[in-house]
PDB file of C-alpha atoms and ligand atoms in Angstrom:
ATOM      1  CA  UNK G  68     -25.740  27.947  80.521  1.00  0.00           C
ATOM      2  CA  UNK G  69     -23.209  25.177  79.210  1.00  0.00           C
ATOM      3  CA  UNK G  70     -23.827  21.541  76.994  1.00  0.00           C
ATOM      4  CA  UNK G  71     -22.636  18.873  79.763  1.00  0.00           C
ATOM      5  CA  UNK G  72     -22.199  15.392  79.800  1.00  0.00           C
ATOM      6  CA  UNK G  73     -22.215  12.576  82.360  1.00  0.00           C
ATOM      7  CA  UNK G  74     -19.611   9.968  81.535  1.00  0.00           C
ATOM      8  CA  UNK G  75     -17.274   7.485  83.105  1.00  0.00           C
ATOM      9  CA  UNK G  76     -19.484   8.355  86.569  1.00  0.00           C
ATOM     10  CA  UNK G  77     -18.474  12.323  86.455  1.00  0.00           C
ATOM     11  CA  UNK G  78     -20.139  15.262  84.990  1.00  0.00           C
ATOM     12  CA  UNK G  79     -17.852  17.265  82.418  1.00  0.00           C
ATOM     13  CA  UNK G  80     -18.368  19.628  79.840  1.00  0.00           C
ATOM     14  CA  UNK G  81     -19.849  18.182  76.538  1.00  0.00           C
ATOM     15  CA  UNK G  82     -16.692  19.214  74.332  1.00  0.00           C
ATOM     16  CA  UNK G  83     -14.003  17.871  76.905  1.00  0.00           C
ATOM     17  CA  UNK G  84     -16.163  14.209  77.215  1.00  0.00           C
ATOM     18  CA  UNK G  85     -14.382  11.211  76.462  1.00  0.00           C
ATOM     19  CA  UNK G  86     -15.354   7.268  76.281  1.00  0.00           C
ATOM     20  CA  UNK G  87     -12.644   4.317  76.403  1.00  0.00           C
ATOM     21  CA  UNK G  88     -12.003   3.002  72.765  1.00  0.00           C
ATOM     22  CA  UNK G  89     -13.435  -0.409  73.783  1.00  0.00           C
ATOM     23  CA  UNK G  90     -16.568   0.898  75.117  1.00  0.00           C
ATOM     24  CA  UNK G  91     -19.240  -1.916  73.825  1.00  0.00           C
ATOM     25  CA  UNK G  92     -21.474   0.723  72.432  1.00  0.00           C
ATOM     26  CA  UNK G  93     -18.683   2.296  69.890  1.00  0.00           C
ATOM     27  CA  UNK G  94     -17.406  -1.028  68.960  1.00  0.00           C
ATOM     28  CA  UNK G  95     -20.828  -3.155  68.280  1.00  0.00           C
ATOM     29  CA  UNK G  96     -23.542  -0.781  68.907  1.00  0.00           C
ATOM     30  CA  UNK G  97     -24.274  -2.820  72.168  1.00  0.00           C
ATOM     31  CA  UNK G  98     -26.296  -0.086  74.301  1.00  0.00           C
ATOM     32  CA  UNK G  99     -29.840   1.514  74.119  1.00  0.00           C
ATOM     33  CA  UNK G 100     -30.840   4.883  74.251  1.00  0.00           C
ATOM     34  CA  UNK G 101     -33.542   7.388  74.910  1.00  0.00           C
ATOM     35  CA  UNK G 102     -33.916  11.256  73.960  1.00  0.00           C
ATOM     36  CA  UNK G 103     -36.028  13.524  76.080  1.00  0.00           C
ATOM     37  CA  UNK G 104     -36.904  17.182  75.458  1.00  0.00           C
ATOM     38  CA  UNK G 105     -37.216  19.481  78.354  1.00  0.00           C
ATOM     39  CA  UNK G 106     -39.500  22.504  78.769  1.00  0.00           C
ATOM     40  CA  UNK G 107     -39.034  25.416  81.149  1.00  0.00           C
ATOM     41  CA  UNK G 108     -36.135  22.996  82.843  1.00  0.00           C
ATOM     42  CA  UNK G 109     -38.827  19.964  83.108  1.00  0.00           C
ATOM     43  CA  UNK G 110     -38.124  16.849  81.298  1.00  0.00           C
ATOM     44  CA  UNK G 111     -41.303  15.888  79.149  1.00  0.00           C
ATOM     45  CA  UNK G 112     -42.448  12.185  79.942  1.00  0.00           C
ATOM     46  CA  UNK G 113     -39.352  11.278  81.604  1.00  0.00           C
ATOM     47  CA  UNK G 114     -41.165   8.205  83.336  1.00  0.00           C
ATOM     48  CA  UNK G 115     -42.512   6.736  80.116  1.00  0.00           C
ATOM     49  CA  UNK G 116     -38.785   7.499  78.693  1.00  0.00           C
ATOM     50  CA  UNK G 117     -37.542   5.637  81.416  1.00  0.00           C
ATOM     51  CA  UNK G 118     -40.071   2.890  81.107  1.00  0.00           C
ATOM     52  CA  UNK G 119     -38.633   2.139  77.503  1.00  0.00           C
ATOM     53  CA  UNK G 120     -35.056   2.299  78.721  1.00  0.00           C
ATOM     54  CA  UNK G 121     -35.397  -0.344  81.390  1.00  0.00           C
ATOM     55  CA  UNK G 122     -37.643  -2.315  78.683  1.00  0.00           C
ATOM     56  CA  UNK G 123     -34.985  -2.053  76.080  1.00  0.00           C
ATOM     57  CA  UNK G 124     -32.273  -3.034  78.608  1.00  0.00           C
ATOM     58  CA  UNK G 125     -34.163  -5.979  79.634  1.00  0.00           C
ATOM     59  CA  UNK G 126     -34.789  -7.055  75.551  1.00  0.00           C
ATOM     60  CA  UNK G 127     -31.016  -6.894  75.295  1.00  0.00           C
ATOM     61  CA  UNK G 128     -30.172  -8.856  78.469  1.00  0.00           C
ATOM     62  CA  UNK G 129     -28.376  -5.445  79.816  1.00  0.00           C
ATOM     63  CA  UNK G 130     -28.004  -4.656  83.661  1.00  0.00           C
ATOM     64  CA  UNK G 131     -28.040  -1.025  84.559  1.00  0.00           C
ATOM     65  CA  UNK G 132     -25.421  -0.052  87.436  1.00  0.00           C
ATOM     66  CA  UNK G 133     -27.799   2.318  88.428  1.00  0.00           C
ATOM     67  CA  UNK G 134     -30.967   2.170  90.013  1.00  0.00           C
ATOM     68  CA  UNK G 135     -34.209   3.826  88.046  1.00  0.00           C
ATOM     69  CA  UNK G 136     -34.071   6.339  91.008  1.00  0.00           C
ATOM     70  CA  UNK G 137     -30.396   6.831  90.180  1.00  0.00           C
ATOM     71  CA  UNK G 138     -30.820   7.259  86.687  1.00  0.00           C
ATOM     72  CA  UNK G 139     -33.623  10.162  87.555  1.00  0.00           C
ATOM     73  CA  UNK G 140     -31.547  11.929  89.720  1.00  0.00           C
ATOM     74  CA  UNK G 141     -28.433  11.963  87.300  1.00  0.00           C
ATOM     75  CA  UNK G 142     -30.558  13.231  84.622  1.00  0.00           C
ATOM     76  CA  UNK G 143     -32.070  15.915  86.562  1.00  0.00           C
ATOM     77  CA  UNK G 144     -28.715  16.681  88.333  1.00  0.00           C
ATOM     78  CA  UNK G 145     -27.254  16.959  84.211  1.00  0.00           C
ATOM     79  CA  UNK G 146     -30.117  19.362  83.288  1.00  0.00           C
ATOM     80  CA  UNK G 147     -29.651  21.737  86.159  1.00  0.00           C
ATOM     81  CA  UNK G 148     -25.757  21.918  85.743  1.00  0.00           C
ATOM     82  CA  UNK G 149     -26.623  22.840  82.258  1.00  0.00           C
ATOM     83  CA  UNK G 150     -28.579  25.798  83.074  1.00  0.00           C
ATOM     84  CA  UNK G 151     -30.939  25.456  79.769  1.00  0.00           C
ATOM     85  CA  UNK G 152     -34.565  25.641  80.317  1.00  0.00           C
ATOM     86  CA  UNK G 153     -34.974  24.054  77.280  1.00  0.00           C
ATOM     87  CA  UNK G 154     -33.056  21.280  76.201  1.00  0.00           C
ATOM     88  CA  UNK G 155     -32.611  18.319  74.282  1.00  0.00           C
ATOM     89  CA  UNK G 156     -31.088  15.180  76.973  1.00  0.00           C
ATOM     90  CA  UNK G 157     -29.537  12.155  75.841  1.00  0.00           C
ATOM     91  CA  UNK G 158     -28.833   8.835  77.685  1.00  0.00           C
ATOM     92  CA  UNK G 159     -27.728   5.599  76.557  1.00  0.00           C
ATOM     93  CA  UNK G 160     -26.251   2.626  78.346  1.00  0.00           C
ATOM     94  CA  UNK G 161     -23.641   0.228  76.749  1.00  0.00           C
ATOM     95  CA  UNK G 162     -22.506  -3.210  77.854  1.00  0.00           C
ATOM     96  CA  UNK G 163     -19.286  -1.928  79.123  1.00  0.00           C
ATOM     97  CA  UNK G 164     -15.823  -1.554  78.425  1.00  0.00           C
ATOM     98  CA  UNK G 165     -13.772  -5.052  77.529  1.00  0.00           C
ATOM     99  CA  UNK G 166     -11.541  -6.350  75.381  1.00  0.00           C
ATOM    100  CA  UNK G 167     -13.392  -6.669  71.659  1.00  0.00           C
ATOM    101  CA  UNK G 168     -14.832 -10.233  71.266  1.00  0.00           C
ATOM    102  CA  UNK G 169     -18.713 -10.765  70.676  1.00  0.00           C
ATOM    103  CA  UNK G 170     -19.708 -12.665  73.250  1.00  0.00           C
ATOM    104  CA  UNK G 171     -21.131 -10.637  76.621  1.00  0.00           C
ATOM    105  CA  UNK G 172     -18.323  -9.513  78.853  1.00  0.00           C
ATOM    106  CA  UNK G 173     -18.427 -11.397  82.592  1.00  0.00           C
ATOM    107  CA  UNK G 174     -20.962 -10.064  84.553  1.00  0.00           C
ATOM    108  CA  UNK G 175     -18.159  -7.818  86.620  1.00  0.00           C
ATOM    109  CA  UNK G 176     -18.249  -5.550  84.068  1.00  0.00           C
ATOM    110  CA  UNK G 177     -20.561  -2.673  84.739  1.00  0.00           C
ATOM    111  CA  UNK G 178     -22.650  -0.810  81.536  1.00  0.00           C
ATOM    112  CA  UNK G 179     -21.541   2.155  80.858  1.00  0.00           C
ATOM    113  CA  UNK G 180     -23.939   5.311  81.303  1.00  0.00           C
ATOM    114  CA  UNK G 181     -23.742   8.675  79.222  1.00  0.00           C
ATOM    115  CA  UNK G 182     -25.753  11.637  79.685  1.00  0.00           C
ATOM    116  CA  UNK G 183     -25.562  14.458  77.437  1.00  0.00           C
ATOM    117  CA  UNK G 184     -27.569  17.748  77.359  1.00  0.00           C
ATOM    118  CA  UNK G 185     -27.793  20.540  75.064  1.00  0.00           C
ATOM    119  CA  UNK G 186     -29.860  23.093  73.916  1.00  0.00           C
ATOM    120  CA  UNK G 187     -33.370  21.801  72.768  1.00  0.00           C
ATOM    121  CA  UNK G 188     -34.552  23.244  69.517  1.00  0.00           C
ATOM    122  CA  UNK G 189     -38.203  22.974  68.591  1.00  0.00           C
ATOM    123  CA  UNK G 190     -39.162  23.039  64.980  1.00  0.00           C
ATOM    124  CA  UNK G 191     -41.036  26.421  64.263  1.00  0.00           C
ATOM    125  CA  UNK G 192     -44.743  26.479  63.622  1.00  0.00           C
ATOM    126  CA  UNK G 193     -44.404  27.966  60.395  1.00  0.00           C
ATOM    127  CA  UNK G 194     -42.840  24.606  59.342  1.00  0.00           C
ATOM    128  CA  UNK G 195     -45.516  22.481  60.868  1.00  0.00           C
ATOM    129  CA  UNK G 196     -48.313  24.561  59.473  1.00  0.00           C
ATOM    130  CA  UNK G 197     -46.805  24.098  56.099  1.00  0.00           C
ATOM    131  CA  UNK G 198     -45.971  20.593  56.523  1.00  0.00           C
ATOM    132  CA  UNK G 199     -43.155  18.462  55.076  1.00  0.00           C
ATOM    133  CA  UNK G 200     -42.494  16.156  52.611  1.00  0.00           C
ATOM    134  CA  UNK G 201     -41.082  12.420  52.461  1.00  0.00           C
ATOM    135  CA  UNK G 202     -39.279  10.115  50.932  1.00  0.00           C
ATOM    136  CA  UNK G 203     -40.276   6.251  50.822  1.00  0.00           C
ATOM    137  CA  UNK G 204     -37.021   4.085  51.738  1.00  0.00           C
ATOM    138  CA  UNK G 205     -36.897   0.438  51.900  1.00  0.00           C
ATOM    139  CA  UNK G 206     -37.150  -0.774  55.754  1.00  0.00           C
ATOM    140  CA  UNK G 207     -33.839  -2.994  55.792  1.00  0.00           C
ATOM    141  CA  UNK G 208     -33.744  -2.961  59.587  1.00  0.00           C
ATOM    142  CA  UNK G 209     -33.586  -6.381  61.901  1.00  0.00           C
ATOM    143  CA  UNK G 210     -36.499  -8.029  63.288  1.00  0.00           C
ATOM    144  CA  UNK G 211     -36.456  -6.274  66.899  1.00  0.00           C
ATOM    145  CA  UNK G 212     -37.115  -2.310  65.972  1.00  0.00           C
ATOM    146  CA  UNK G 213     -39.103  -2.047  69.403  1.00  0.00           C
ATOM    147  CA  UNK G 214     -35.546  -2.185  71.322  1.00  0.00           C
ATOM    148  CA  UNK G 215     -34.590   1.429  71.001  1.00  0.00           C
ATOM    149  CA  UNK G 216     -30.809   0.016  69.936  1.00  0.00           C
ATOM    150  CA  UNK G 217     -27.933   2.024  69.528  1.00  0.00           C
ATOM    151  CA  UNK G 218     -27.599  -0.130  65.867  1.00  0.00           C
ATOM    152  CA  UNK G 219     -28.923   2.702  63.988  1.00  0.00           C
ATOM    153  CA  UNK G 220     -26.970   2.586  60.432  1.00  0.00           C
ATOM    154  CA  UNK G 221     -30.272   1.695  58.745  1.00  0.00           C
ATOM    155  CA  UNK G 222     -31.699   4.775  60.095  1.00  0.00           C
ATOM    156  CA  UNK G 223     -28.945   6.667  58.983  1.00  0.00           C
ATOM    157  CA  UNK G 224     -28.550   5.695  55.840  1.00  0.00           C
ATOM    158  CA  UNK G 225     -32.545   5.890  55.106  1.00  0.00           C
ATOM    159  CA  UNK G 226     -32.542   9.396  56.475  1.00  0.00           C
ATOM    160  CA  UNK G 227     -29.627  10.438  54.380  1.00  0.00           C
ATOM    161  CA  UNK G 228     -31.324   9.185  51.481  1.00  0.00           C
ATOM    162  CA  UNK G 229     -34.231  11.116  52.149  1.00  0.00           C
ATOM    163  CA  UNK G 230     -32.332  13.953  52.468  1.00  0.00           C
ATOM    164  CA  UNK G 231     -30.438  13.590  49.138  1.00  0.00           C
ATOM    165  CA  UNK G 232     -34.463  13.607  47.769  1.00  0.00           C
ATOM    166  CA  UNK G 233     -35.005  17.303  49.223  1.00  0.00           C
ATOM    167  CA  UNK G 234     -37.341  15.263  51.848  1.00  0.00           C
ATOM    168  CA  UNK G 235     -37.678  15.901  55.381  1.00  0.00           C
ATOM    169  CA  UNK G 236     -38.004  12.332  56.590  1.00  0.00           C
ATOM    170  CA  UNK G 237     -37.188   8.686  55.173  1.00  0.00           C
ATOM    171  CA  UNK G 238     -40.733   6.517  55.452  1.00  0.00           C
ATOM    172  CA  UNK G 239     -39.915   3.530  55.711  1.00  0.00           C
ATOM    173  CA  UNK G 240     -41.747   0.338  54.149  1.00  0.00           C
ATOM    174  CA  UNK G 241     -41.385  -3.703  54.656  1.00  0.00           C
ATOM    175  CA  UNK G 242     -43.255  -6.204  52.921  1.00  0.00           C
ATOM    176  CA  UNK G 243     -45.955  -3.761  51.249  1.00  0.00           C
ATOM    177  CA  UNK G 244     -46.406  -1.992  54.578  1.00  0.00           C
ATOM    178  CA  UNK G 245     -45.184   1.362  55.961  1.00  0.00           C
ATOM    179  CA  UNK G 246     -43.644   0.279  59.305  1.00  0.00           C
ATOM    180  CA  UNK G 247     -42.488   4.199  60.736  1.00  0.00           C
ATOM    181  CA  UNK G 248     -40.032   6.723  59.721  1.00  0.00           C
ATOM    182  CA  UNK G 249     -36.272   6.998  60.169  1.00  0.00           C
ATOM    183  CA  UNK G 250     -36.273   8.887  63.450  1.00  0.00           C
ATOM    184  CA  UNK G 251     -40.717   8.923  63.825  1.00  0.00           C
ATOM    185  CA  UNK G 252     -43.440   6.939  63.709  1.00  0.00           C
ATOM    186  CA  UNK G 253     -46.015   7.518  60.407  1.00  0.00           C
ATOM    187  CA  UNK G 254     -50.043   8.186  60.951  1.00  0.00           C
ATOM    188  CA  UNK G 255     -52.652   8.752  58.573  1.00  0.00           C
ATOM    189  CA  UNK G 256     -55.887  10.205  58.584  1.00  0.00           C
ATOM    190  CA  UNK G 257     -58.709   8.791  56.364  1.00  0.00           C
ATOM    191  CA  UNK G 258     -62.335   9.780  56.749  1.00  0.00           C
ATOM    192  CA  UNK G 259     -62.045  10.889  60.171  1.00  0.00           C
ATOM    193  CA  UNK G 260     -60.097   7.731  61.228  1.00  0.00           C
ATOM    194  CA  UNK G 261     -56.513   7.793  62.399  1.00  0.00           C
ATOM    195  CA  UNK G 262     -54.475   4.926  61.900  1.00  0.00           C
ATOM    196  CA  UNK G 263     -50.795   3.625  62.928  1.00  0.00           C
ATOM    197  CA  UNK G 264     -48.650   0.636  62.109  1.00  0.00           C
ATOM    198  CA  UNK G 265     -49.477  -1.831  65.505  1.00  0.00           C
ATOM    199  CA  UNK G 266     -46.712  -1.397  68.368  1.00  0.00           C
ATOM    200  CA  UNK G 267     -44.893  -4.900  67.515  1.00  0.00           C
ATOM    201  CA  UNK G 268     -41.619  -5.801  66.718  1.00  0.00           C
ATOM    202  CA  UNK G 269     -41.642  -3.716  63.447  1.00  0.00           C
ATOM    203  CA  UNK G 270     -41.565  -0.732  64.824  1.00  0.00           C
ATOM    204  CA  UNK G 271     -40.291   1.597  68.050  1.00  0.00           C
ATOM    205  CA  UNK G 272     -43.213   2.252  70.230  1.00  0.00           C
ATOM    206  CA  UNK G 273     -42.782   5.820  70.108  1.00  0.00           C
ATOM    207  CA  UNK G 274     -43.483   7.703  73.582  1.00  0.00           C
ATOM    208  CA  UNK G 275     -45.044  10.337  71.304  1.00  0.00           C
ATOM    209  CA  UNK G 276     -47.356   7.814  69.323  1.00  0.00           C
ATOM    210  CA  UNK G 277     -48.402   6.740  72.552  1.00  0.00           C
ATOM    211  CA  UNK G 278     -49.687  10.312  73.891  1.00  0.00           C
ATOM    212  CA  UNK G 279     -50.973  10.760  70.503  1.00  0.00           C
ATOM    213  CA  UNK G 280     -53.205   7.702  70.567  1.00  0.00           C
ATOM    214  CA  UNK G 281     -54.479   8.436  73.890  1.00  0.00           C
ATOM    215  CA  UNK G 282     -54.965  12.164  73.112  1.00  0.00           C
ATOM    216  CA  UNK G 283     -57.108  10.511  70.155  1.00  0.00           C
ATOM    217  CA  UNK G 284     -59.092   8.351  72.644  1.00  0.00           C
ATOM    218  CA  UNK G 285     -59.949  11.285  74.819  1.00  0.00           C
ATOM    219  CA  UNK G 286     -61.331  13.352  72.040  1.00  0.00           C
ATOM    220  CA  UNK G 287     -63.165  10.645  70.925  1.00  0.00           C
ATOM    221  CA  UNK G 288     -61.418  10.275  67.413  1.00  0.00           C
ATOM    222  CA  UNK G 289     -61.767   6.841  66.333  1.00  0.00           C
ATOM    223  CA  UNK G 290     -58.104   5.342  66.005  1.00  0.00           C
ATOM    224  CA  UNK G 291     -56.604   1.944  64.871  1.00  0.00           C
ATOM    225  CA  UNK G 292     -53.756   0.339  65.083  1.00  0.00           C
ATOM    226  CA  UNK G 293     -53.116  -1.410  61.738  1.00  0.00           C
ATOM    227  CA  UNK G 294     -50.579  -1.286  58.938  1.00  0.00           C
ATOM    228  CA  UNK G 295     -50.986   0.343  55.674  1.00  0.00           C
ATOM    229  CA  UNK G 296     -49.872   0.316  52.555  1.00  0.00           C
ATOM    230  CA  UNK G 297     -47.901   3.074  50.547  1.00  0.00           C
ATOM    231  CA  UNK G 298     -50.786   3.152  48.438  1.00  0.00           C
ATOM    232  CA  UNK G 299     -53.106   3.835  51.484  1.00  0.00           C
ATOM    233  CA  UNK G 300     -50.818   6.469  52.670  1.00  0.00           C
ATOM    234  CA  UNK G 301     -50.713   8.397  48.912  1.00  0.00           C
ATOM    235  CA  UNK G 302     -54.483   8.070  49.432  1.00  0.00           C
ATOM    236  CA  UNK G 303     -54.967   9.278  52.607  1.00  0.00           C
ATOM    237  CA  UNK G 304     -56.763  12.489  53.728  1.00  0.00           C
ATOM    238  CA  UNK G 305     -53.742  13.507  55.856  1.00  0.00           C
ATOM    239  CA  UNK G 306     -50.457  11.919  57.351  1.00  0.00           C
ATOM    240  CA  UNK G 307     -48.231  13.204  60.055  1.00  0.00           C
ATOM    241  CA  UNK G 308     -45.300  11.975  61.499  1.00  0.00           C
ATOM    242  CA  UNK G 309     -44.655  11.821  64.988  1.00  0.00           C
ATOM    243  CA  UNK G 310     -41.492  12.011  67.656  1.00  0.00           C
ATOM    244  CA  UNK G 311     -39.494  13.811  70.499  1.00  0.00           C
ATOM    245  CA  UNK G 312     -39.083  17.177  68.978  1.00  0.00           C
ATOM    246  CA  UNK G 313     -41.001  17.251  66.136  1.00  0.00           C
ATOM    247  CA  UNK G 314     -44.082  16.536  68.136  1.00  0.00           C
ATOM    248  CA  UNK G 315     -46.894  16.097  65.563  1.00  0.00           C
ATOM    249  CA  UNK G 316     -46.001  17.137  61.886  1.00  0.00           C
ATOM    250  CA  UNK G 317     -48.025  16.886  59.113  1.00  0.00           C
ATOM    251  CA  UNK G 318     -46.882  15.310  55.663  1.00  0.00           C
ATOM    252  CA  UNK G 319     -48.234  17.030  52.536  1.00  0.00           C
ATOM    253  CA  UNK G 320     -46.293  15.050  50.009  1.00  0.00           C
ATOM    254  CA  UNK G 321     -44.523  11.577  49.802  1.00  0.00           C
ATOM    255  CA  UNK G 322     -42.004  11.756  46.726  1.00  0.00           C
ATOM    256  CA  UNK G 323     -44.346  13.151  43.690  1.00  0.00           C
ATOM    257  CA  UNK G 324     -47.507  11.752  45.241  1.00  0.00           C
ATOM    258  CA  UNK G 325     -49.260  14.972  46.994  1.00  0.00           C
ATOM    259  CA  UNK G 326     -51.604  13.991  49.797  1.00  0.00           C
ATOM    260  CA  UNK G 327     -54.742  16.355  50.147  1.00  0.00           C
ATOM    261  CA  UNK G 328     -53.620  18.472  47.576  1.00  0.00           C
ATOM    262  CA  UNK G 329     -50.458  19.899  49.338  1.00  0.00           C
ATOM    263  CA  UNK G 330     -52.815  21.080  52.225  1.00  0.00           C
ATOM    264  CA  UNK G 331     -52.516  19.990  56.191  1.00  0.00           C
ATOM    265  CA  UNK G 332     -55.389  18.780  57.194  1.00  0.00           C
ATOM    266  CA  UNK G 333     -57.186  19.723  60.284  1.00  0.00           C
ATOM    267  CA  UNK G 334     -57.092  16.479  62.195  1.00  0.00           C
ATOM    268  CA  UNK G 335     -53.339  17.036  62.160  1.00  0.00           C
ATOM    269  CA  UNK G 336     -53.141  20.372  63.182  1.00  0.00           C
ATOM    270  CA  UNK G 337     -55.793  19.593  65.834  1.00  0.00           C
ATOM    271  CA  UNK G 338     -53.675  16.860  67.291  1.00  0.00           C
ATOM    272  CA  UNK G 339     -50.792  18.956  67.384  1.00  0.00           C
ATOM    273  CA  UNK G 340     -52.117  21.717  69.356  1.00  0.00           C
ATOM    274  CA  UNK G 341     -53.599  19.018  71.495  1.00  0.00           C
ATOM    275  CA  UNK G 342     -50.101  17.447  71.957  1.00  0.00           C
ATOM    276  CA  UNK G 343     -48.531  20.936  72.818  1.00  0.00           C
ATOM    277  CA  UNK G 344     -51.050  21.941  75.285  1.00  0.00           C
ATOM    278  CA  UNK G 345     -50.024  18.445  76.607  1.00  0.00           C
ATOM    279  CA  UNK G 346     -46.432  19.668  76.867  1.00  0.00           C
ATOM    280  CA  UNK G 347     -47.536  22.785  78.390  1.00  0.00           C
ATOM    281  CA  UNK G 348     -49.761  21.012  80.961  1.00  0.00           C
ATOM    282  CA  UNK G 349     -47.018  18.960  82.243  1.00  0.00           C
ATOM    283  CA  UNK G 350     -43.935  21.308  81.632  1.00  0.00           C
ATOM    284  CA  UNK G 351     -44.793  24.908  81.023  1.00  0.00           C
ATOM    285  CA  UNK G 352     -44.861  27.249  84.232  1.00  0.00           C
ATOM    286  CA  UNK G 353     -48.312  29.203  83.395  1.00  0.00           C
TER     287      UNK G 353
HETATM  288  N1  PDD N 254     -36.028   9.107  67.945  1.00  0.00           N
HETATM  289  N2  PDD N 254     -39.486   5.565  65.625  1.00  0.00           N
HETATM  290  C1  PDD N 254     -37.724   5.553  65.678  1.00  0.00           C
HETATM  291  C2  PDD N 254     -37.319   4.550  64.333  1.00  0.00           C
HETATM  292  C3  PDD N 254     -37.345   6.556  66.188  1.00  0.00           C
HETATM  293  O1  PDD N 254     -35.942   6.793  66.210  1.00  0.00           O
HETATM  294  C4  PDD N 254     -37.926   7.612  67.092  1.00  0.00           C
HETATM  295  C5  PDD N 254     -37.260   8.905  68.027  1.00  0.00           C
HETATM  296  C6  PDD N 254     -39.511   7.724  67.164  1.00  0.00           C
HETATM  297  C7  PDD N 254     -40.178   8.159  67.823  1.00  0.00           C
HETATM  298  O2  PDD N 254     -40.081   8.432  69.108  1.00  0.00           O
HETATM  299  P1  PDD N 254     -40.602   9.361  70.546  1.00  0.00           P
HETATM  300  O3  PDD N 254     -41.924   9.371  70.007  1.00  0.00           O
HETATM  301  O4  PDD N 254     -40.357   8.265  71.796  1.00  0.00           O
HETATM  302  O5  PDD N 254     -39.343  10.044  70.214  1.00  0.00           O
HETATM  303  C8  PDD N 254     -40.093   6.280  66.617  1.00  0.00           C
HETATM  304  C9  PDD N 254     -35.513   9.800  68.643  1.00  0.00           C
HETATM  305  C10 PDD N 254     -35.786  11.070  68.578  1.00  0.00           C
HETATM  306  C11 PDD N 254     -33.833   9.621  68.026  1.00  0.00           C
HETATM  307  O6  PDD N 254     -33.405   8.915  67.722  1.00  0.00           O
HETATM  308  O7  PDD N 254     -33.615  10.978  67.805  1.00  0.00           O
END
């Protein structure tokens, strides 16, 4: 088993992978990306991630030099070559390599597709069962957070600020409302109602978020896609984060505001279990 990359049209060991200096992803963050986890050799929700990848591309007027079927095959091939059964697959497309200039390069310049595969690490169940802490950070991002763009500086700064406060995740707040986490979506449970911010341009429409909303509907748990304030978060019965790799992760404290007496609630744990079952159903060889 080995870490692998697809770059410049070739598969190479990840440690040997190189990108051109004038790649526009490198110089401008001019590109879009996805992160997919594979379990038992099967990428979970790959189709949903590809849908978002191609929709992110369309929103930044970026053309993919490969068809969707070719991207799919390259991802499967990268995973196969890595030999990892449980893997984290990262892929991005940038607007290609061209002399530095803000305007788009000519259409003859093809986009650069990069895929990397590393061993996947899932968060130990003990952490989810105890819950994690979060730190509230001002959401300084741009107006199109629904695009999974390579421009992640505000997310990077927010995540580091959270870690500097000994918190697991930064929860972002814009104009008095919680938007999402630095690398996750944020949910609360209040009086049996599950609530998360609507999928507008202020948040990334998480694939995990989408599955959790579907699970709630299937299980008959009432859900609302309506933004909530920090006070509503602090006063909620439960709070949790969703993202690929962390699944459904309960939050028990935000800064000095303890949620539900610091105990993980039954709603979050039930949704975590159902979500893990969904992964097992789609990916695990039982
Ligand atoms: N990011 N919101 C933001 C800002 C994110 O960066 C992510 C995930 C999510 C959750 O999306 P999903 O459920 O589709 O993973 C929400 C990935 C994991 C990353 O940047 O590494």
